mmCIF file of C-alpha atoms in Angstrom:
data_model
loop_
_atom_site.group_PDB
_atom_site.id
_atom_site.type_symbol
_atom_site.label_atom_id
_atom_site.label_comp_id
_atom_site.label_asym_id
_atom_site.label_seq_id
_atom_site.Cartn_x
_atom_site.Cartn_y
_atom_site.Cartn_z
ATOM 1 C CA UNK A 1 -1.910 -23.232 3.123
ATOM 2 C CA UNK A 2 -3.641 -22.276 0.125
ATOM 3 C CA UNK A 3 -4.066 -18.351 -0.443
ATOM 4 C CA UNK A 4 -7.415 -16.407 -1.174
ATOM 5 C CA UNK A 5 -7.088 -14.401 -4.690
ATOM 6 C CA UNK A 6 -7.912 -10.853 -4.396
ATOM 7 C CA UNK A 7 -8.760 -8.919 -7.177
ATOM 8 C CA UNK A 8 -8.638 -5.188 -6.970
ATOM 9 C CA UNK A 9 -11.166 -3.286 -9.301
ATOM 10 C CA UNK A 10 -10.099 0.528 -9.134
ATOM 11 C CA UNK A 11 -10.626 3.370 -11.430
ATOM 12 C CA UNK A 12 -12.255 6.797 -11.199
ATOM 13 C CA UNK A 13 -15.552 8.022 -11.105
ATOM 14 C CA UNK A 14 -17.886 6.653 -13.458
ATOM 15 C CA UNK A 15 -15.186 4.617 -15.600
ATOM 16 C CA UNK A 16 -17.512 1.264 -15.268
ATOM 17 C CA UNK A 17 -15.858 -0.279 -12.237
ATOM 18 C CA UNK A 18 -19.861 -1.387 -11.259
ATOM 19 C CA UNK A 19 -20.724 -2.854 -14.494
ATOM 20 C CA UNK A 20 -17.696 -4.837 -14.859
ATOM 21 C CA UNK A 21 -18.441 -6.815 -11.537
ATOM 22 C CA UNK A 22 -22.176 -7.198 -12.254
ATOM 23 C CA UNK A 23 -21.138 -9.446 -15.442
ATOM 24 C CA UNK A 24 -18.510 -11.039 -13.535
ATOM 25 C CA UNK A 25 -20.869 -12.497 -10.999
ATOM 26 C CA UNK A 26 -23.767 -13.002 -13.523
ATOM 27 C CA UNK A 27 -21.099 -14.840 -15.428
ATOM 28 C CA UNK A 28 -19.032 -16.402 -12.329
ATOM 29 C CA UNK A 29 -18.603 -19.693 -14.846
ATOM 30 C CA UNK A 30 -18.961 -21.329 -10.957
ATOM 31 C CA UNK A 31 -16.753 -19.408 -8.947
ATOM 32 C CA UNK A 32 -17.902 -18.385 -5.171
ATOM 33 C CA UNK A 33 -17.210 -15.080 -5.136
ATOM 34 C CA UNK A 34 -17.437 -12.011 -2.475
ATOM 35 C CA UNK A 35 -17.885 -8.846 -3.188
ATOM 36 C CA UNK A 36 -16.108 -5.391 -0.930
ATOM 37 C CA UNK A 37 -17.497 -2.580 -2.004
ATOM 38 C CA UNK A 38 -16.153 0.462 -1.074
ATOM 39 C CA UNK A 39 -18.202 3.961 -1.830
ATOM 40 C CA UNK A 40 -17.426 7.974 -1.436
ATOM 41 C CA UNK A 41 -20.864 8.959 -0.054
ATOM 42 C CA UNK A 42 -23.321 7.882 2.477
ATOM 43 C CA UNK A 43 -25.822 5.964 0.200
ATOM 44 C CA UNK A 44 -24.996 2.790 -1.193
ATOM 45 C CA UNK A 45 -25.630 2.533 -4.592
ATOM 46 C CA UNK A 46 -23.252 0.258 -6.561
ATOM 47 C CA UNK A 47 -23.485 -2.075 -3.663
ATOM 48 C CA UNK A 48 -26.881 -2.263 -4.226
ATOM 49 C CA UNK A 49 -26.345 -2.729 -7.930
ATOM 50 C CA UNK A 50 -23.969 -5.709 -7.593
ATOM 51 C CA UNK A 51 -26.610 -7.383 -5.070
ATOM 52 C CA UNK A 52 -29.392 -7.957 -7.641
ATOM 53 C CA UNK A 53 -26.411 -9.740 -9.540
ATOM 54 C CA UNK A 54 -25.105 -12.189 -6.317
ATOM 55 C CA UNK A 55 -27.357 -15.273 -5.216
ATOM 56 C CA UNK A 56 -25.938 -14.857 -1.892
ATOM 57 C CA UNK A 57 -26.530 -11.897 0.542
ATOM 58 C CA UNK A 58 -23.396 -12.344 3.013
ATOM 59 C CA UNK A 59 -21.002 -12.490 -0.184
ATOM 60 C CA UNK A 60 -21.552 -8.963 -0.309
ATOM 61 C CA UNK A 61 -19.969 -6.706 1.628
ATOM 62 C CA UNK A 62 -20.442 -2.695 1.749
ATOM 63 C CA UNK A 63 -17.558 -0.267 3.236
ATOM 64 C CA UNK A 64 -19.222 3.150 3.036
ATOM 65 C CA UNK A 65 -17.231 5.437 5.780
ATOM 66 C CA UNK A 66 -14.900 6.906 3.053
ATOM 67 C CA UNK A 67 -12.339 5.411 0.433
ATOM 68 C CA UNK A 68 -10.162 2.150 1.211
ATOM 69 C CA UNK A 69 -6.883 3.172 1.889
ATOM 70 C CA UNK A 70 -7.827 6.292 4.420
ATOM 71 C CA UNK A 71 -9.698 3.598 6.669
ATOM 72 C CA UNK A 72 -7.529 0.528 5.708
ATOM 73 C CA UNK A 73 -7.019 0.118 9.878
ATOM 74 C CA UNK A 74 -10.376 0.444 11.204
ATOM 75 C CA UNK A 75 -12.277 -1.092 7.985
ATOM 76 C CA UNK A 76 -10.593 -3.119 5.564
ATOM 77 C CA UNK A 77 -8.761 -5.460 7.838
ATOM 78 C CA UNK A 78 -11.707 -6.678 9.913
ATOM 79 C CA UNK A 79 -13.852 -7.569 7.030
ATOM 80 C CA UNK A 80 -10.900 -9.456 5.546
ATOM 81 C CA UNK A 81 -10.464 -10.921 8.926
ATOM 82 C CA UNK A 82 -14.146 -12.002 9.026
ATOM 83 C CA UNK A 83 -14.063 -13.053 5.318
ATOM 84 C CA UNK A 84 -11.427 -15.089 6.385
ATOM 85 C CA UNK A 85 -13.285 -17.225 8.821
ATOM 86 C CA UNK A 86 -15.326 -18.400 5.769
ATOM 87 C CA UNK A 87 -13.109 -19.087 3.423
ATOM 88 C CA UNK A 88 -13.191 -22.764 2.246
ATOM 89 C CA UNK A 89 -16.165 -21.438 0.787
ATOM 90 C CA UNK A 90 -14.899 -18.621 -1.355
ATOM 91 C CA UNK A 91 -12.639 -18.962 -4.546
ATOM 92 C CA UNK A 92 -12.035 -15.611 -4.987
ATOM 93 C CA UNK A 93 -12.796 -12.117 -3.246
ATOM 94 C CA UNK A 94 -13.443 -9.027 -5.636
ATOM 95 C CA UNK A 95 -12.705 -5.170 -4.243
ATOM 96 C CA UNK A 96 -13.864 -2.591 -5.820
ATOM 97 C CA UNK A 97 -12.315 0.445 -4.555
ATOM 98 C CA UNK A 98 -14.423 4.265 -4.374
ATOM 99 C CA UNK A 99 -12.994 6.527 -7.418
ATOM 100 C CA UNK A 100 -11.349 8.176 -5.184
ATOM 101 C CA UNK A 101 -9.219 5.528 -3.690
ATOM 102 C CA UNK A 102 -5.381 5.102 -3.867
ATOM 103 C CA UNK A 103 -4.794 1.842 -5.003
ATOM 104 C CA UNK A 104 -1.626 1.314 -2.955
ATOM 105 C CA UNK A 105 -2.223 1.821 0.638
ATOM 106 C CA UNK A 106 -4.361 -0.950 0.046
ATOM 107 C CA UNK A 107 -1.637 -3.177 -1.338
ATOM 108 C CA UNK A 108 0.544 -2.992 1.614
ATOM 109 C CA UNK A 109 -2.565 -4.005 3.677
ATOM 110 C CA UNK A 110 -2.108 -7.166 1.882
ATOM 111 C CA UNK A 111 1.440 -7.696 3.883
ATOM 112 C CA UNK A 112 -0.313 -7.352 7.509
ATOM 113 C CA UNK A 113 1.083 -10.621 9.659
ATOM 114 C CA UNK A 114 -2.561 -11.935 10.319
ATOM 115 C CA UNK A 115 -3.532 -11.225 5.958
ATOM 116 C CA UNK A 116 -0.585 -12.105 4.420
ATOM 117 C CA UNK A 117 -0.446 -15.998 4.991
ATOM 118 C CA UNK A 118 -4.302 -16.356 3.799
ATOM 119 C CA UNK A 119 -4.276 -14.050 0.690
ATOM 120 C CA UNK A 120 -2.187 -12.606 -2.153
ATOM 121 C CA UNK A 121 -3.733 -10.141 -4.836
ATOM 122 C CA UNK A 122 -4.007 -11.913 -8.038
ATOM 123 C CA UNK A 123 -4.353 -8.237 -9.350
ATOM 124 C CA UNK A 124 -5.234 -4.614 -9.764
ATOM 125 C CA UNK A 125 -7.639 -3.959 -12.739
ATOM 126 C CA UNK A 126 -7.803 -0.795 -13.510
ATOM 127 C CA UNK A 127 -11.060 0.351 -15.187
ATOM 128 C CA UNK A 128 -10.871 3.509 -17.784
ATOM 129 C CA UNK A 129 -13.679 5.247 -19.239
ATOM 130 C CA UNK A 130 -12.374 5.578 -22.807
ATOM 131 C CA UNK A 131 -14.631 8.585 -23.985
ATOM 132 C CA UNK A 132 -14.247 10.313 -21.101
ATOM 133 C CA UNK A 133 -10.541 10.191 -21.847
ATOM 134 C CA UNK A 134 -10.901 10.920 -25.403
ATOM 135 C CA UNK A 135 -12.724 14.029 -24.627
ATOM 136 C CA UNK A 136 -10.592 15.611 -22.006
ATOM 137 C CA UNK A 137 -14.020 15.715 -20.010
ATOM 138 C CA UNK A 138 -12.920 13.892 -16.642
ATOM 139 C CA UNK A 139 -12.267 15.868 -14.295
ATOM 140 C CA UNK A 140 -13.620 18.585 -15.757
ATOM 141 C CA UNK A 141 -10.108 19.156 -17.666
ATOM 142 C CA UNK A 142 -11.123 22.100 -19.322
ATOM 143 C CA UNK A 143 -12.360 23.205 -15.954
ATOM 144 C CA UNK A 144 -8.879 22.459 -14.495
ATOM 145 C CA UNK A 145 -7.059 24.200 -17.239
ATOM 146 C CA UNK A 146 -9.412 27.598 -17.374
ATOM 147 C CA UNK A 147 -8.153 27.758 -13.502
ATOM 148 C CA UNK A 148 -4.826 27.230 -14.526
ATOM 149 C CA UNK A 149 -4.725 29.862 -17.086
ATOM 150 C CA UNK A 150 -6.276 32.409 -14.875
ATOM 151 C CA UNK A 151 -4.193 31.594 -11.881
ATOM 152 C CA UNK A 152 -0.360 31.012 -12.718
ATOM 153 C CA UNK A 153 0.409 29.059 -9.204
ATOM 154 C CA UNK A 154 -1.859 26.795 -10.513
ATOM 155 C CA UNK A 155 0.780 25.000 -12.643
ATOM 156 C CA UNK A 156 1.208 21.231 -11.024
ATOM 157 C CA UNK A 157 -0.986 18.538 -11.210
ATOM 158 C CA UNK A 158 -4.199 18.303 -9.388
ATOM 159 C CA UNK A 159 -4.786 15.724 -7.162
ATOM 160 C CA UNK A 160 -7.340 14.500 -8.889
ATOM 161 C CA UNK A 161 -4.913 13.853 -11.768
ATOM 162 C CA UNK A 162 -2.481 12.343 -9.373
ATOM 163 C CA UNK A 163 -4.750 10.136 -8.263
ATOM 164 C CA UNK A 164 -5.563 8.673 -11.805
ATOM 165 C CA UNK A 165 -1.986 8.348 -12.586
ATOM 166 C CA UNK A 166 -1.738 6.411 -9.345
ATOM 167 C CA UNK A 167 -4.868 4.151 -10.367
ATOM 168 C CA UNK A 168 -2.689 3.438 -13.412
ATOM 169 C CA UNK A 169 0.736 2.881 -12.269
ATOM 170 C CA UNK A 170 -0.435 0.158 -10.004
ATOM 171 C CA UNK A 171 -2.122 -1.809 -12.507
ATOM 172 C CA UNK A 172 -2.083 -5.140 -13.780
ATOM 173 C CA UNK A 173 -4.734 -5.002 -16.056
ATOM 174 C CA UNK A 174 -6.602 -1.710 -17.468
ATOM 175 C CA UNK A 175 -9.840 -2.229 -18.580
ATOM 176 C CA UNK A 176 -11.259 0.552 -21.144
ATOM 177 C CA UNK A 177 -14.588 0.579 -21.165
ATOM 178 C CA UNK A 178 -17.160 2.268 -23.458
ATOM 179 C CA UNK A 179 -14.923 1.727 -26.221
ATOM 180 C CA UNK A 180 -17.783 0.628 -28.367
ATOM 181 C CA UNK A 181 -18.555 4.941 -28.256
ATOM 182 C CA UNK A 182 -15.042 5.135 -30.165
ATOM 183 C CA UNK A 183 -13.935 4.545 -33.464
ATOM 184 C CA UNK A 184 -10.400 2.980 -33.740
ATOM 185 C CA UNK A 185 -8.450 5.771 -34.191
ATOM 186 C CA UNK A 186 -9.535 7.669 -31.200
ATOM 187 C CA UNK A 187 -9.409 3.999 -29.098
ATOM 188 C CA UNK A 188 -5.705 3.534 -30.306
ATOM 189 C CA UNK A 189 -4.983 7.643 -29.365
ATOM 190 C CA UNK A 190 -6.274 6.954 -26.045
ATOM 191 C CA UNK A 191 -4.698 3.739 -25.533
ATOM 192 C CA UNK A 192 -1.098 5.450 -26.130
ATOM 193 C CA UNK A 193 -1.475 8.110 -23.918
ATOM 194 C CA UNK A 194 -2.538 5.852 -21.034
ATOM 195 C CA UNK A 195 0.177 3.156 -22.266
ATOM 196 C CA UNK A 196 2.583 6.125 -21.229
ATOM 197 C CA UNK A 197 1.536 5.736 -17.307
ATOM 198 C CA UNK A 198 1.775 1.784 -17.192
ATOM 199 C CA UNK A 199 4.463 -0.568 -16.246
ATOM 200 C CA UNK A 200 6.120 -2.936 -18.527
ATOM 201 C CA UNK A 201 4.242 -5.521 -19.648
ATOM 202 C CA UNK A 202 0.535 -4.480 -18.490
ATOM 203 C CA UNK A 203 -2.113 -5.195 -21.387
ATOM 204 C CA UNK A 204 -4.703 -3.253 -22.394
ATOM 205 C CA UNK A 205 -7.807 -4.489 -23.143
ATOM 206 C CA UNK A 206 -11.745 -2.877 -24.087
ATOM 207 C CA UNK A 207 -14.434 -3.710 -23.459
ATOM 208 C CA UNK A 208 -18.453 -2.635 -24.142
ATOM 209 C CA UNK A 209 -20.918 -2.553 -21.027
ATOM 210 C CA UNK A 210 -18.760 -4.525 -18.943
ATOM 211 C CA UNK A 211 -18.362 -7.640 -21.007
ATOM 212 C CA UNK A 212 -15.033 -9.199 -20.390
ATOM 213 C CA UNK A 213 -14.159 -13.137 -19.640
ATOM 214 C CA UNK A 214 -13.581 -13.603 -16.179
ATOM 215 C CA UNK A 215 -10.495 -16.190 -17.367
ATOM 216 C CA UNK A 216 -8.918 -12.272 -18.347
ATOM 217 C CA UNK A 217 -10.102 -10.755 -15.260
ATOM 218 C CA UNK A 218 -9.120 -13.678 -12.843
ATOM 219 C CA UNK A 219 -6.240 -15.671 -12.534
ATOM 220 C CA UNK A 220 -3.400 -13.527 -13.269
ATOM 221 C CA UNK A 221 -1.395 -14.561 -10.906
ATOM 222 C CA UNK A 222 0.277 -11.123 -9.944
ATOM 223 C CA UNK A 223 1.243 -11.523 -6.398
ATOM 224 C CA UNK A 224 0.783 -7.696 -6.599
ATOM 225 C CA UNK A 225 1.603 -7.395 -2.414
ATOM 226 C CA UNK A 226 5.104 -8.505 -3.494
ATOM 227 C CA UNK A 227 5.531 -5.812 -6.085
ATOM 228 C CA UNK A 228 4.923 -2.958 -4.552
ATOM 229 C CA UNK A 229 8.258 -1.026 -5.699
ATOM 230 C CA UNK A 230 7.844 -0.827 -9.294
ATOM 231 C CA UNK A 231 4.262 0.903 -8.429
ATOM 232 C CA UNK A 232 4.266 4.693 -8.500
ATOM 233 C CA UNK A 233 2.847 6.710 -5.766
ATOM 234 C CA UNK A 234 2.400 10.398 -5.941
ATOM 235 C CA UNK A 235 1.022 9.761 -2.117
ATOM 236 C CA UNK A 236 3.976 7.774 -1.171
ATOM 237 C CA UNK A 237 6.382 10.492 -2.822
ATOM 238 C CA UNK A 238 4.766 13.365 -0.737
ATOM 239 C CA UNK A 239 4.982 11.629 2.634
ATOM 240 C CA UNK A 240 8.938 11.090 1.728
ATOM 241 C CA UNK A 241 9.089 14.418 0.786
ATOM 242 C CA UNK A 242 7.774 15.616 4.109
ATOM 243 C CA UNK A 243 4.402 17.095 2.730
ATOM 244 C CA UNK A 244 2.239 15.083 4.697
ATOM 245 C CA UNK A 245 -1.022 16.959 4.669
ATOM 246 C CA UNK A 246 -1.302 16.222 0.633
ATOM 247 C CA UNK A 247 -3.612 13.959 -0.493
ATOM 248 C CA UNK A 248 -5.805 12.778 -3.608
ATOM 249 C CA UNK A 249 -9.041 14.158 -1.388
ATOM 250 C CA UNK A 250 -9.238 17.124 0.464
ATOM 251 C CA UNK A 251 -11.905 18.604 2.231
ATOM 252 C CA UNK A 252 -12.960 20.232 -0.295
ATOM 253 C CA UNK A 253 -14.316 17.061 -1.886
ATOM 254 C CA UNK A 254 -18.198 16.400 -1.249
ATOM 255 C CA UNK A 255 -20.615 13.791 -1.285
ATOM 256 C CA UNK A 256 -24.082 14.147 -0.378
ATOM 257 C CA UNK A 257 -27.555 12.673 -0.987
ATOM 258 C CA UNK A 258 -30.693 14.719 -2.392
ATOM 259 C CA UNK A 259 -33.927 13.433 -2.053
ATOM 260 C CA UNK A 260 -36.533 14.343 -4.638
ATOM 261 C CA UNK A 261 -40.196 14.583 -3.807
ATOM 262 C CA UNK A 262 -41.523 16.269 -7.031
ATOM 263 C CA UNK A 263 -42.275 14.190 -9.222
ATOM 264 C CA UNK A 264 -39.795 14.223 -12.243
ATOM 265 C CA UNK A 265 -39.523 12.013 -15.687
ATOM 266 C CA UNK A 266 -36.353 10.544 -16.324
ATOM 267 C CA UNK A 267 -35.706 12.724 -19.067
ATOM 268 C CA UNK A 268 -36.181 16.037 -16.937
ATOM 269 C CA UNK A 269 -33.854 15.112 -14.541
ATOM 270 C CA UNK A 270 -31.343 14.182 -16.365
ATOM 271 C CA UNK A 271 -31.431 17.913 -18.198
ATOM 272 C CA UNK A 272 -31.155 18.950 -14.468
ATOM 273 C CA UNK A 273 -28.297 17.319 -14.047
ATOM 274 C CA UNK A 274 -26.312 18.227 -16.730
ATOM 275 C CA UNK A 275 -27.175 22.153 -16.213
ATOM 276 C CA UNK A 276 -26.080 20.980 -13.315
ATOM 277 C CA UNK A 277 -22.891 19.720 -14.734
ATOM 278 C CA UNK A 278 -22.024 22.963 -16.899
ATOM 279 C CA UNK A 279 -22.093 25.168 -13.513
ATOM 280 C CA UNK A 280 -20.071 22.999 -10.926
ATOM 281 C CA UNK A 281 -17.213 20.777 -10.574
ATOM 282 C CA UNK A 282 -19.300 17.884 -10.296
ATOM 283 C CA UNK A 283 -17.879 14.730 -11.061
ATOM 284 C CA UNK A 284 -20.782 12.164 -10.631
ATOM 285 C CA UNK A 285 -24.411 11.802 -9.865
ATOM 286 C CA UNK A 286 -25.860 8.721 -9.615
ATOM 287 C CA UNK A 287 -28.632 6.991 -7.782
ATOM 288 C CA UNK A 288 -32.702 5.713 -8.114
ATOM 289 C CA UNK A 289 -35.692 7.128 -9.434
ATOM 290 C CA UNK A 290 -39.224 6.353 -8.623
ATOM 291 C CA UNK A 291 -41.165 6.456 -11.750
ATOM 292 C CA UNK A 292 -45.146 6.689 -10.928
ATOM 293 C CA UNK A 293 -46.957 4.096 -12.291
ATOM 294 C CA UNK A 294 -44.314 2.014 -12.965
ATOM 295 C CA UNK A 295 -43.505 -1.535 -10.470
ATOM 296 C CA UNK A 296 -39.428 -1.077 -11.421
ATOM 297 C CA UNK A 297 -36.799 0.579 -9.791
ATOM 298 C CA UNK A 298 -35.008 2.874 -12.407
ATOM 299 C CA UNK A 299 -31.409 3.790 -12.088
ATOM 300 C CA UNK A 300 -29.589 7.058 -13.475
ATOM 301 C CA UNK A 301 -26.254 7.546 -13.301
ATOM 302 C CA UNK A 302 -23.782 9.877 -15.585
ATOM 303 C CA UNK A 303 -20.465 11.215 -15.956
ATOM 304 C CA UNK A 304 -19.818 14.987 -16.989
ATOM 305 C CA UNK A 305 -22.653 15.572 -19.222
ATOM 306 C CA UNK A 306 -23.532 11.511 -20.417
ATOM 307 C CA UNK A 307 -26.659 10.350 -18.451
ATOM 308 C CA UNK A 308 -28.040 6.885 -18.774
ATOM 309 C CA UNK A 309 -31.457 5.671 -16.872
ATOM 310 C CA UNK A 310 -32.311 2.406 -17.216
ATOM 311 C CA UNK A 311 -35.141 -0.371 -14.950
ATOM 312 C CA UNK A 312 -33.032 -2.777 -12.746
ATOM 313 C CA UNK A 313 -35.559 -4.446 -11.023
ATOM 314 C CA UNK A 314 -38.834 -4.261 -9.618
ATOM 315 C CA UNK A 315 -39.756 -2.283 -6.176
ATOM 316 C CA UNK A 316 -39.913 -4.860 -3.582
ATOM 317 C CA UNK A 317 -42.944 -5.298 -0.734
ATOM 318 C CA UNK A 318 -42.623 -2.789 2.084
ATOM 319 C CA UNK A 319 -39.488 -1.025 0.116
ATOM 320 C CA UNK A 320 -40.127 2.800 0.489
ATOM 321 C CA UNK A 321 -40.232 4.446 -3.359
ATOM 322 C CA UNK A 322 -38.174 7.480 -3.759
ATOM 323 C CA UNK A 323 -35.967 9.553 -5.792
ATOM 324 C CA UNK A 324 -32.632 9.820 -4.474
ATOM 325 C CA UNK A 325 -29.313 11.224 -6.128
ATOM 326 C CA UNK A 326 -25.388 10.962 -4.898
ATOM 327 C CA UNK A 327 -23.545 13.843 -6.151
ATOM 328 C CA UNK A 328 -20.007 13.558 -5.700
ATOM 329 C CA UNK A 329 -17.556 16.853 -6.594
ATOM 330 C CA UNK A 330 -15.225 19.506 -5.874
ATOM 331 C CA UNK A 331 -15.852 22.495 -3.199
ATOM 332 C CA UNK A 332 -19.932 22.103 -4.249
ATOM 333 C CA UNK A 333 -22.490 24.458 -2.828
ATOM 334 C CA UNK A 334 -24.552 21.459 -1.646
ATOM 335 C CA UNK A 335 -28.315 23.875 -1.451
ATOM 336 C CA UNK A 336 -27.925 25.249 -4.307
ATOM 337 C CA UNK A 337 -27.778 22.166 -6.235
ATOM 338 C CA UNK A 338 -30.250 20.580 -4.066
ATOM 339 C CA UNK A 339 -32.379 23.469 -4.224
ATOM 340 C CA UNK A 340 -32.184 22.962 -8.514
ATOM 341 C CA UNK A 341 -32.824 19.489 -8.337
ATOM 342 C CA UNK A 342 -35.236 19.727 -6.195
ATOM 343 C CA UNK A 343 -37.816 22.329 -7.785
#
């Protein structure tokens, strides 16, 4: 029986994940490709990114009742299941993972009896925002470090960082995007220290607004399910260890929507948010903006304090026009930045 190839698309926050699989299926060179994507947060909006990209409606499918591999059970193996039943016509299936997803519990999902015969992961790609990397500005590093300073049982990693080094140690592939921000030098620094978390052997590649060939993205032929030994698990180590209440996302991690009545421009909300940015541990906002007078949807998204807003496409008959943000952070007082975005 011939197996489905799974590709895996992780990486945090913001790195580009998104962007990457729009020009995959807008360049698809023919492929039939589905889509699982998997969101922190209650509103859907990569999923509905990737669907102005995908001719067909059922070759998209959205997981949005927290990250992958906490709801790998009661999630990810039906709609693999149900993919499944369909799958003379599908060449490949694409995953992208929430930013906050473990790339490993996923993997051994791959070896369930009723999976295992009909798929094999062709690979993880890892995506990595480059400039946020070259700044220190994910995950509010400096943030991190200020606590750290202050606070001297503060002195292992946070599981935020864990769970990057875990996005990297599984990959096959890592994918730096936004590279085109960097000059070599600073491209080449960043590419040695992530080098430093990868396996033998796995390339590393840039790329500028998502533009890679799908013949690099697909095809690789990892059989990643069967390799799961020489991939690193900060996760795995804890449960061995006994510490089974650690993970990459506590409770103190948030997501939430904000809807926006007031009329904004583009350009005022985005100061928001990054005033935002200065006074929280937020790691993302993203979402749609109704711009009066205007028939297009716009979408803003950012990372620490870069903001982009751009038209996707136009508003369609009987869709309801609004404003409405994601935020996505650490231990966030959810009115008061609601309250600031809002006013």
């Amino acid at each position: 029986m011939k197996k489905v190839p799974v590709t895996i698309i992780t990486g945090f926050l913001g790195s580009g994940k998104t962007t990457l699989i729009s020009h995959l299926l807008r360049n698809n060179q023919g492929r039939r490709l589905a889509v699982i994507v998997n969101e922190f947060g209650a509103m859907g909006i990569d999923g509905e990114l990737i669907r102005t990209c995908c001719e067909n409606e059922e070759d998209i499918v959205e997981l949005n009742n927290g990250c992958l591999c906490c709801t790998v059970q009661e999630e990810f193996l039906p709609t693999m299941l149900q993919l499944m039943e369909r799958k003379e016509n599908i060449d490949h299936i694409i995953i992208e993972t929430s930013g906050l997803a473990l790339p490993k519990p996923l993997l051994h999902a791959f070896n369930w009896p009723d999976l295992k015969p009909q798929i094999t992961v062709d690979a993880v790609v890892t995506v990595v925002d480059a400039v946020g990397q070259a700044t220190g500005e994910i995950c509010n590093r400096e943030l991190v470090q200020a606590q750290r300073l202050a606070d001297d049982s503060l002195d292992h990693e946070t599981p935020i960082e864990e769970l990057f080094e875990d996005q990297l140690s599984c990959a096959d592939l890592v994918v730096m995007t936004k590279s085109d921000l960097l000059d070599a030098a600073g491209f080449e620094q960043v590419k040695g220290i992530i080098s430093k978390e990868l396996r033998t052997g796995v390339k590393v590649i840039s790329a500028a607004k998502g533009v890679v060939d799908p013949a690099v993205l697909l095809g690789i032929g990892a059989a990643a399910e069967d390799d799961l030994d020489s991939r690193h698990s900060h996760h795995e180590e804890d449960h061995a260890n006994g510490h089974h209440d650690h993970h990459h996302h506590d409770e103190d991690i948030q997501s939430f929507v904000v809807d926006i009545t007031a009329p904004h421009t583009p350009e005022s909300l985005t100061e928001k948010c990054i005033t935002l940015v200065n006074g929280h541990e937020i790691y993302r906002i993203k979402g749609f903006i109704d711009v009066p007078g205007k028939p297009m949807r716009m979408v803003l998204q950012g990372v620490s304090q870069r903001f982009e807003h751009y038209f996707d496409r136009p508003w369609k008959p009987g869709e309801t026009r609004k404003t409405s943000l994601v935020v996505i952070g650490h231990d966030l007082d959810e009115a008061a930045i609601t309250a600031a975005l809002c006013n």
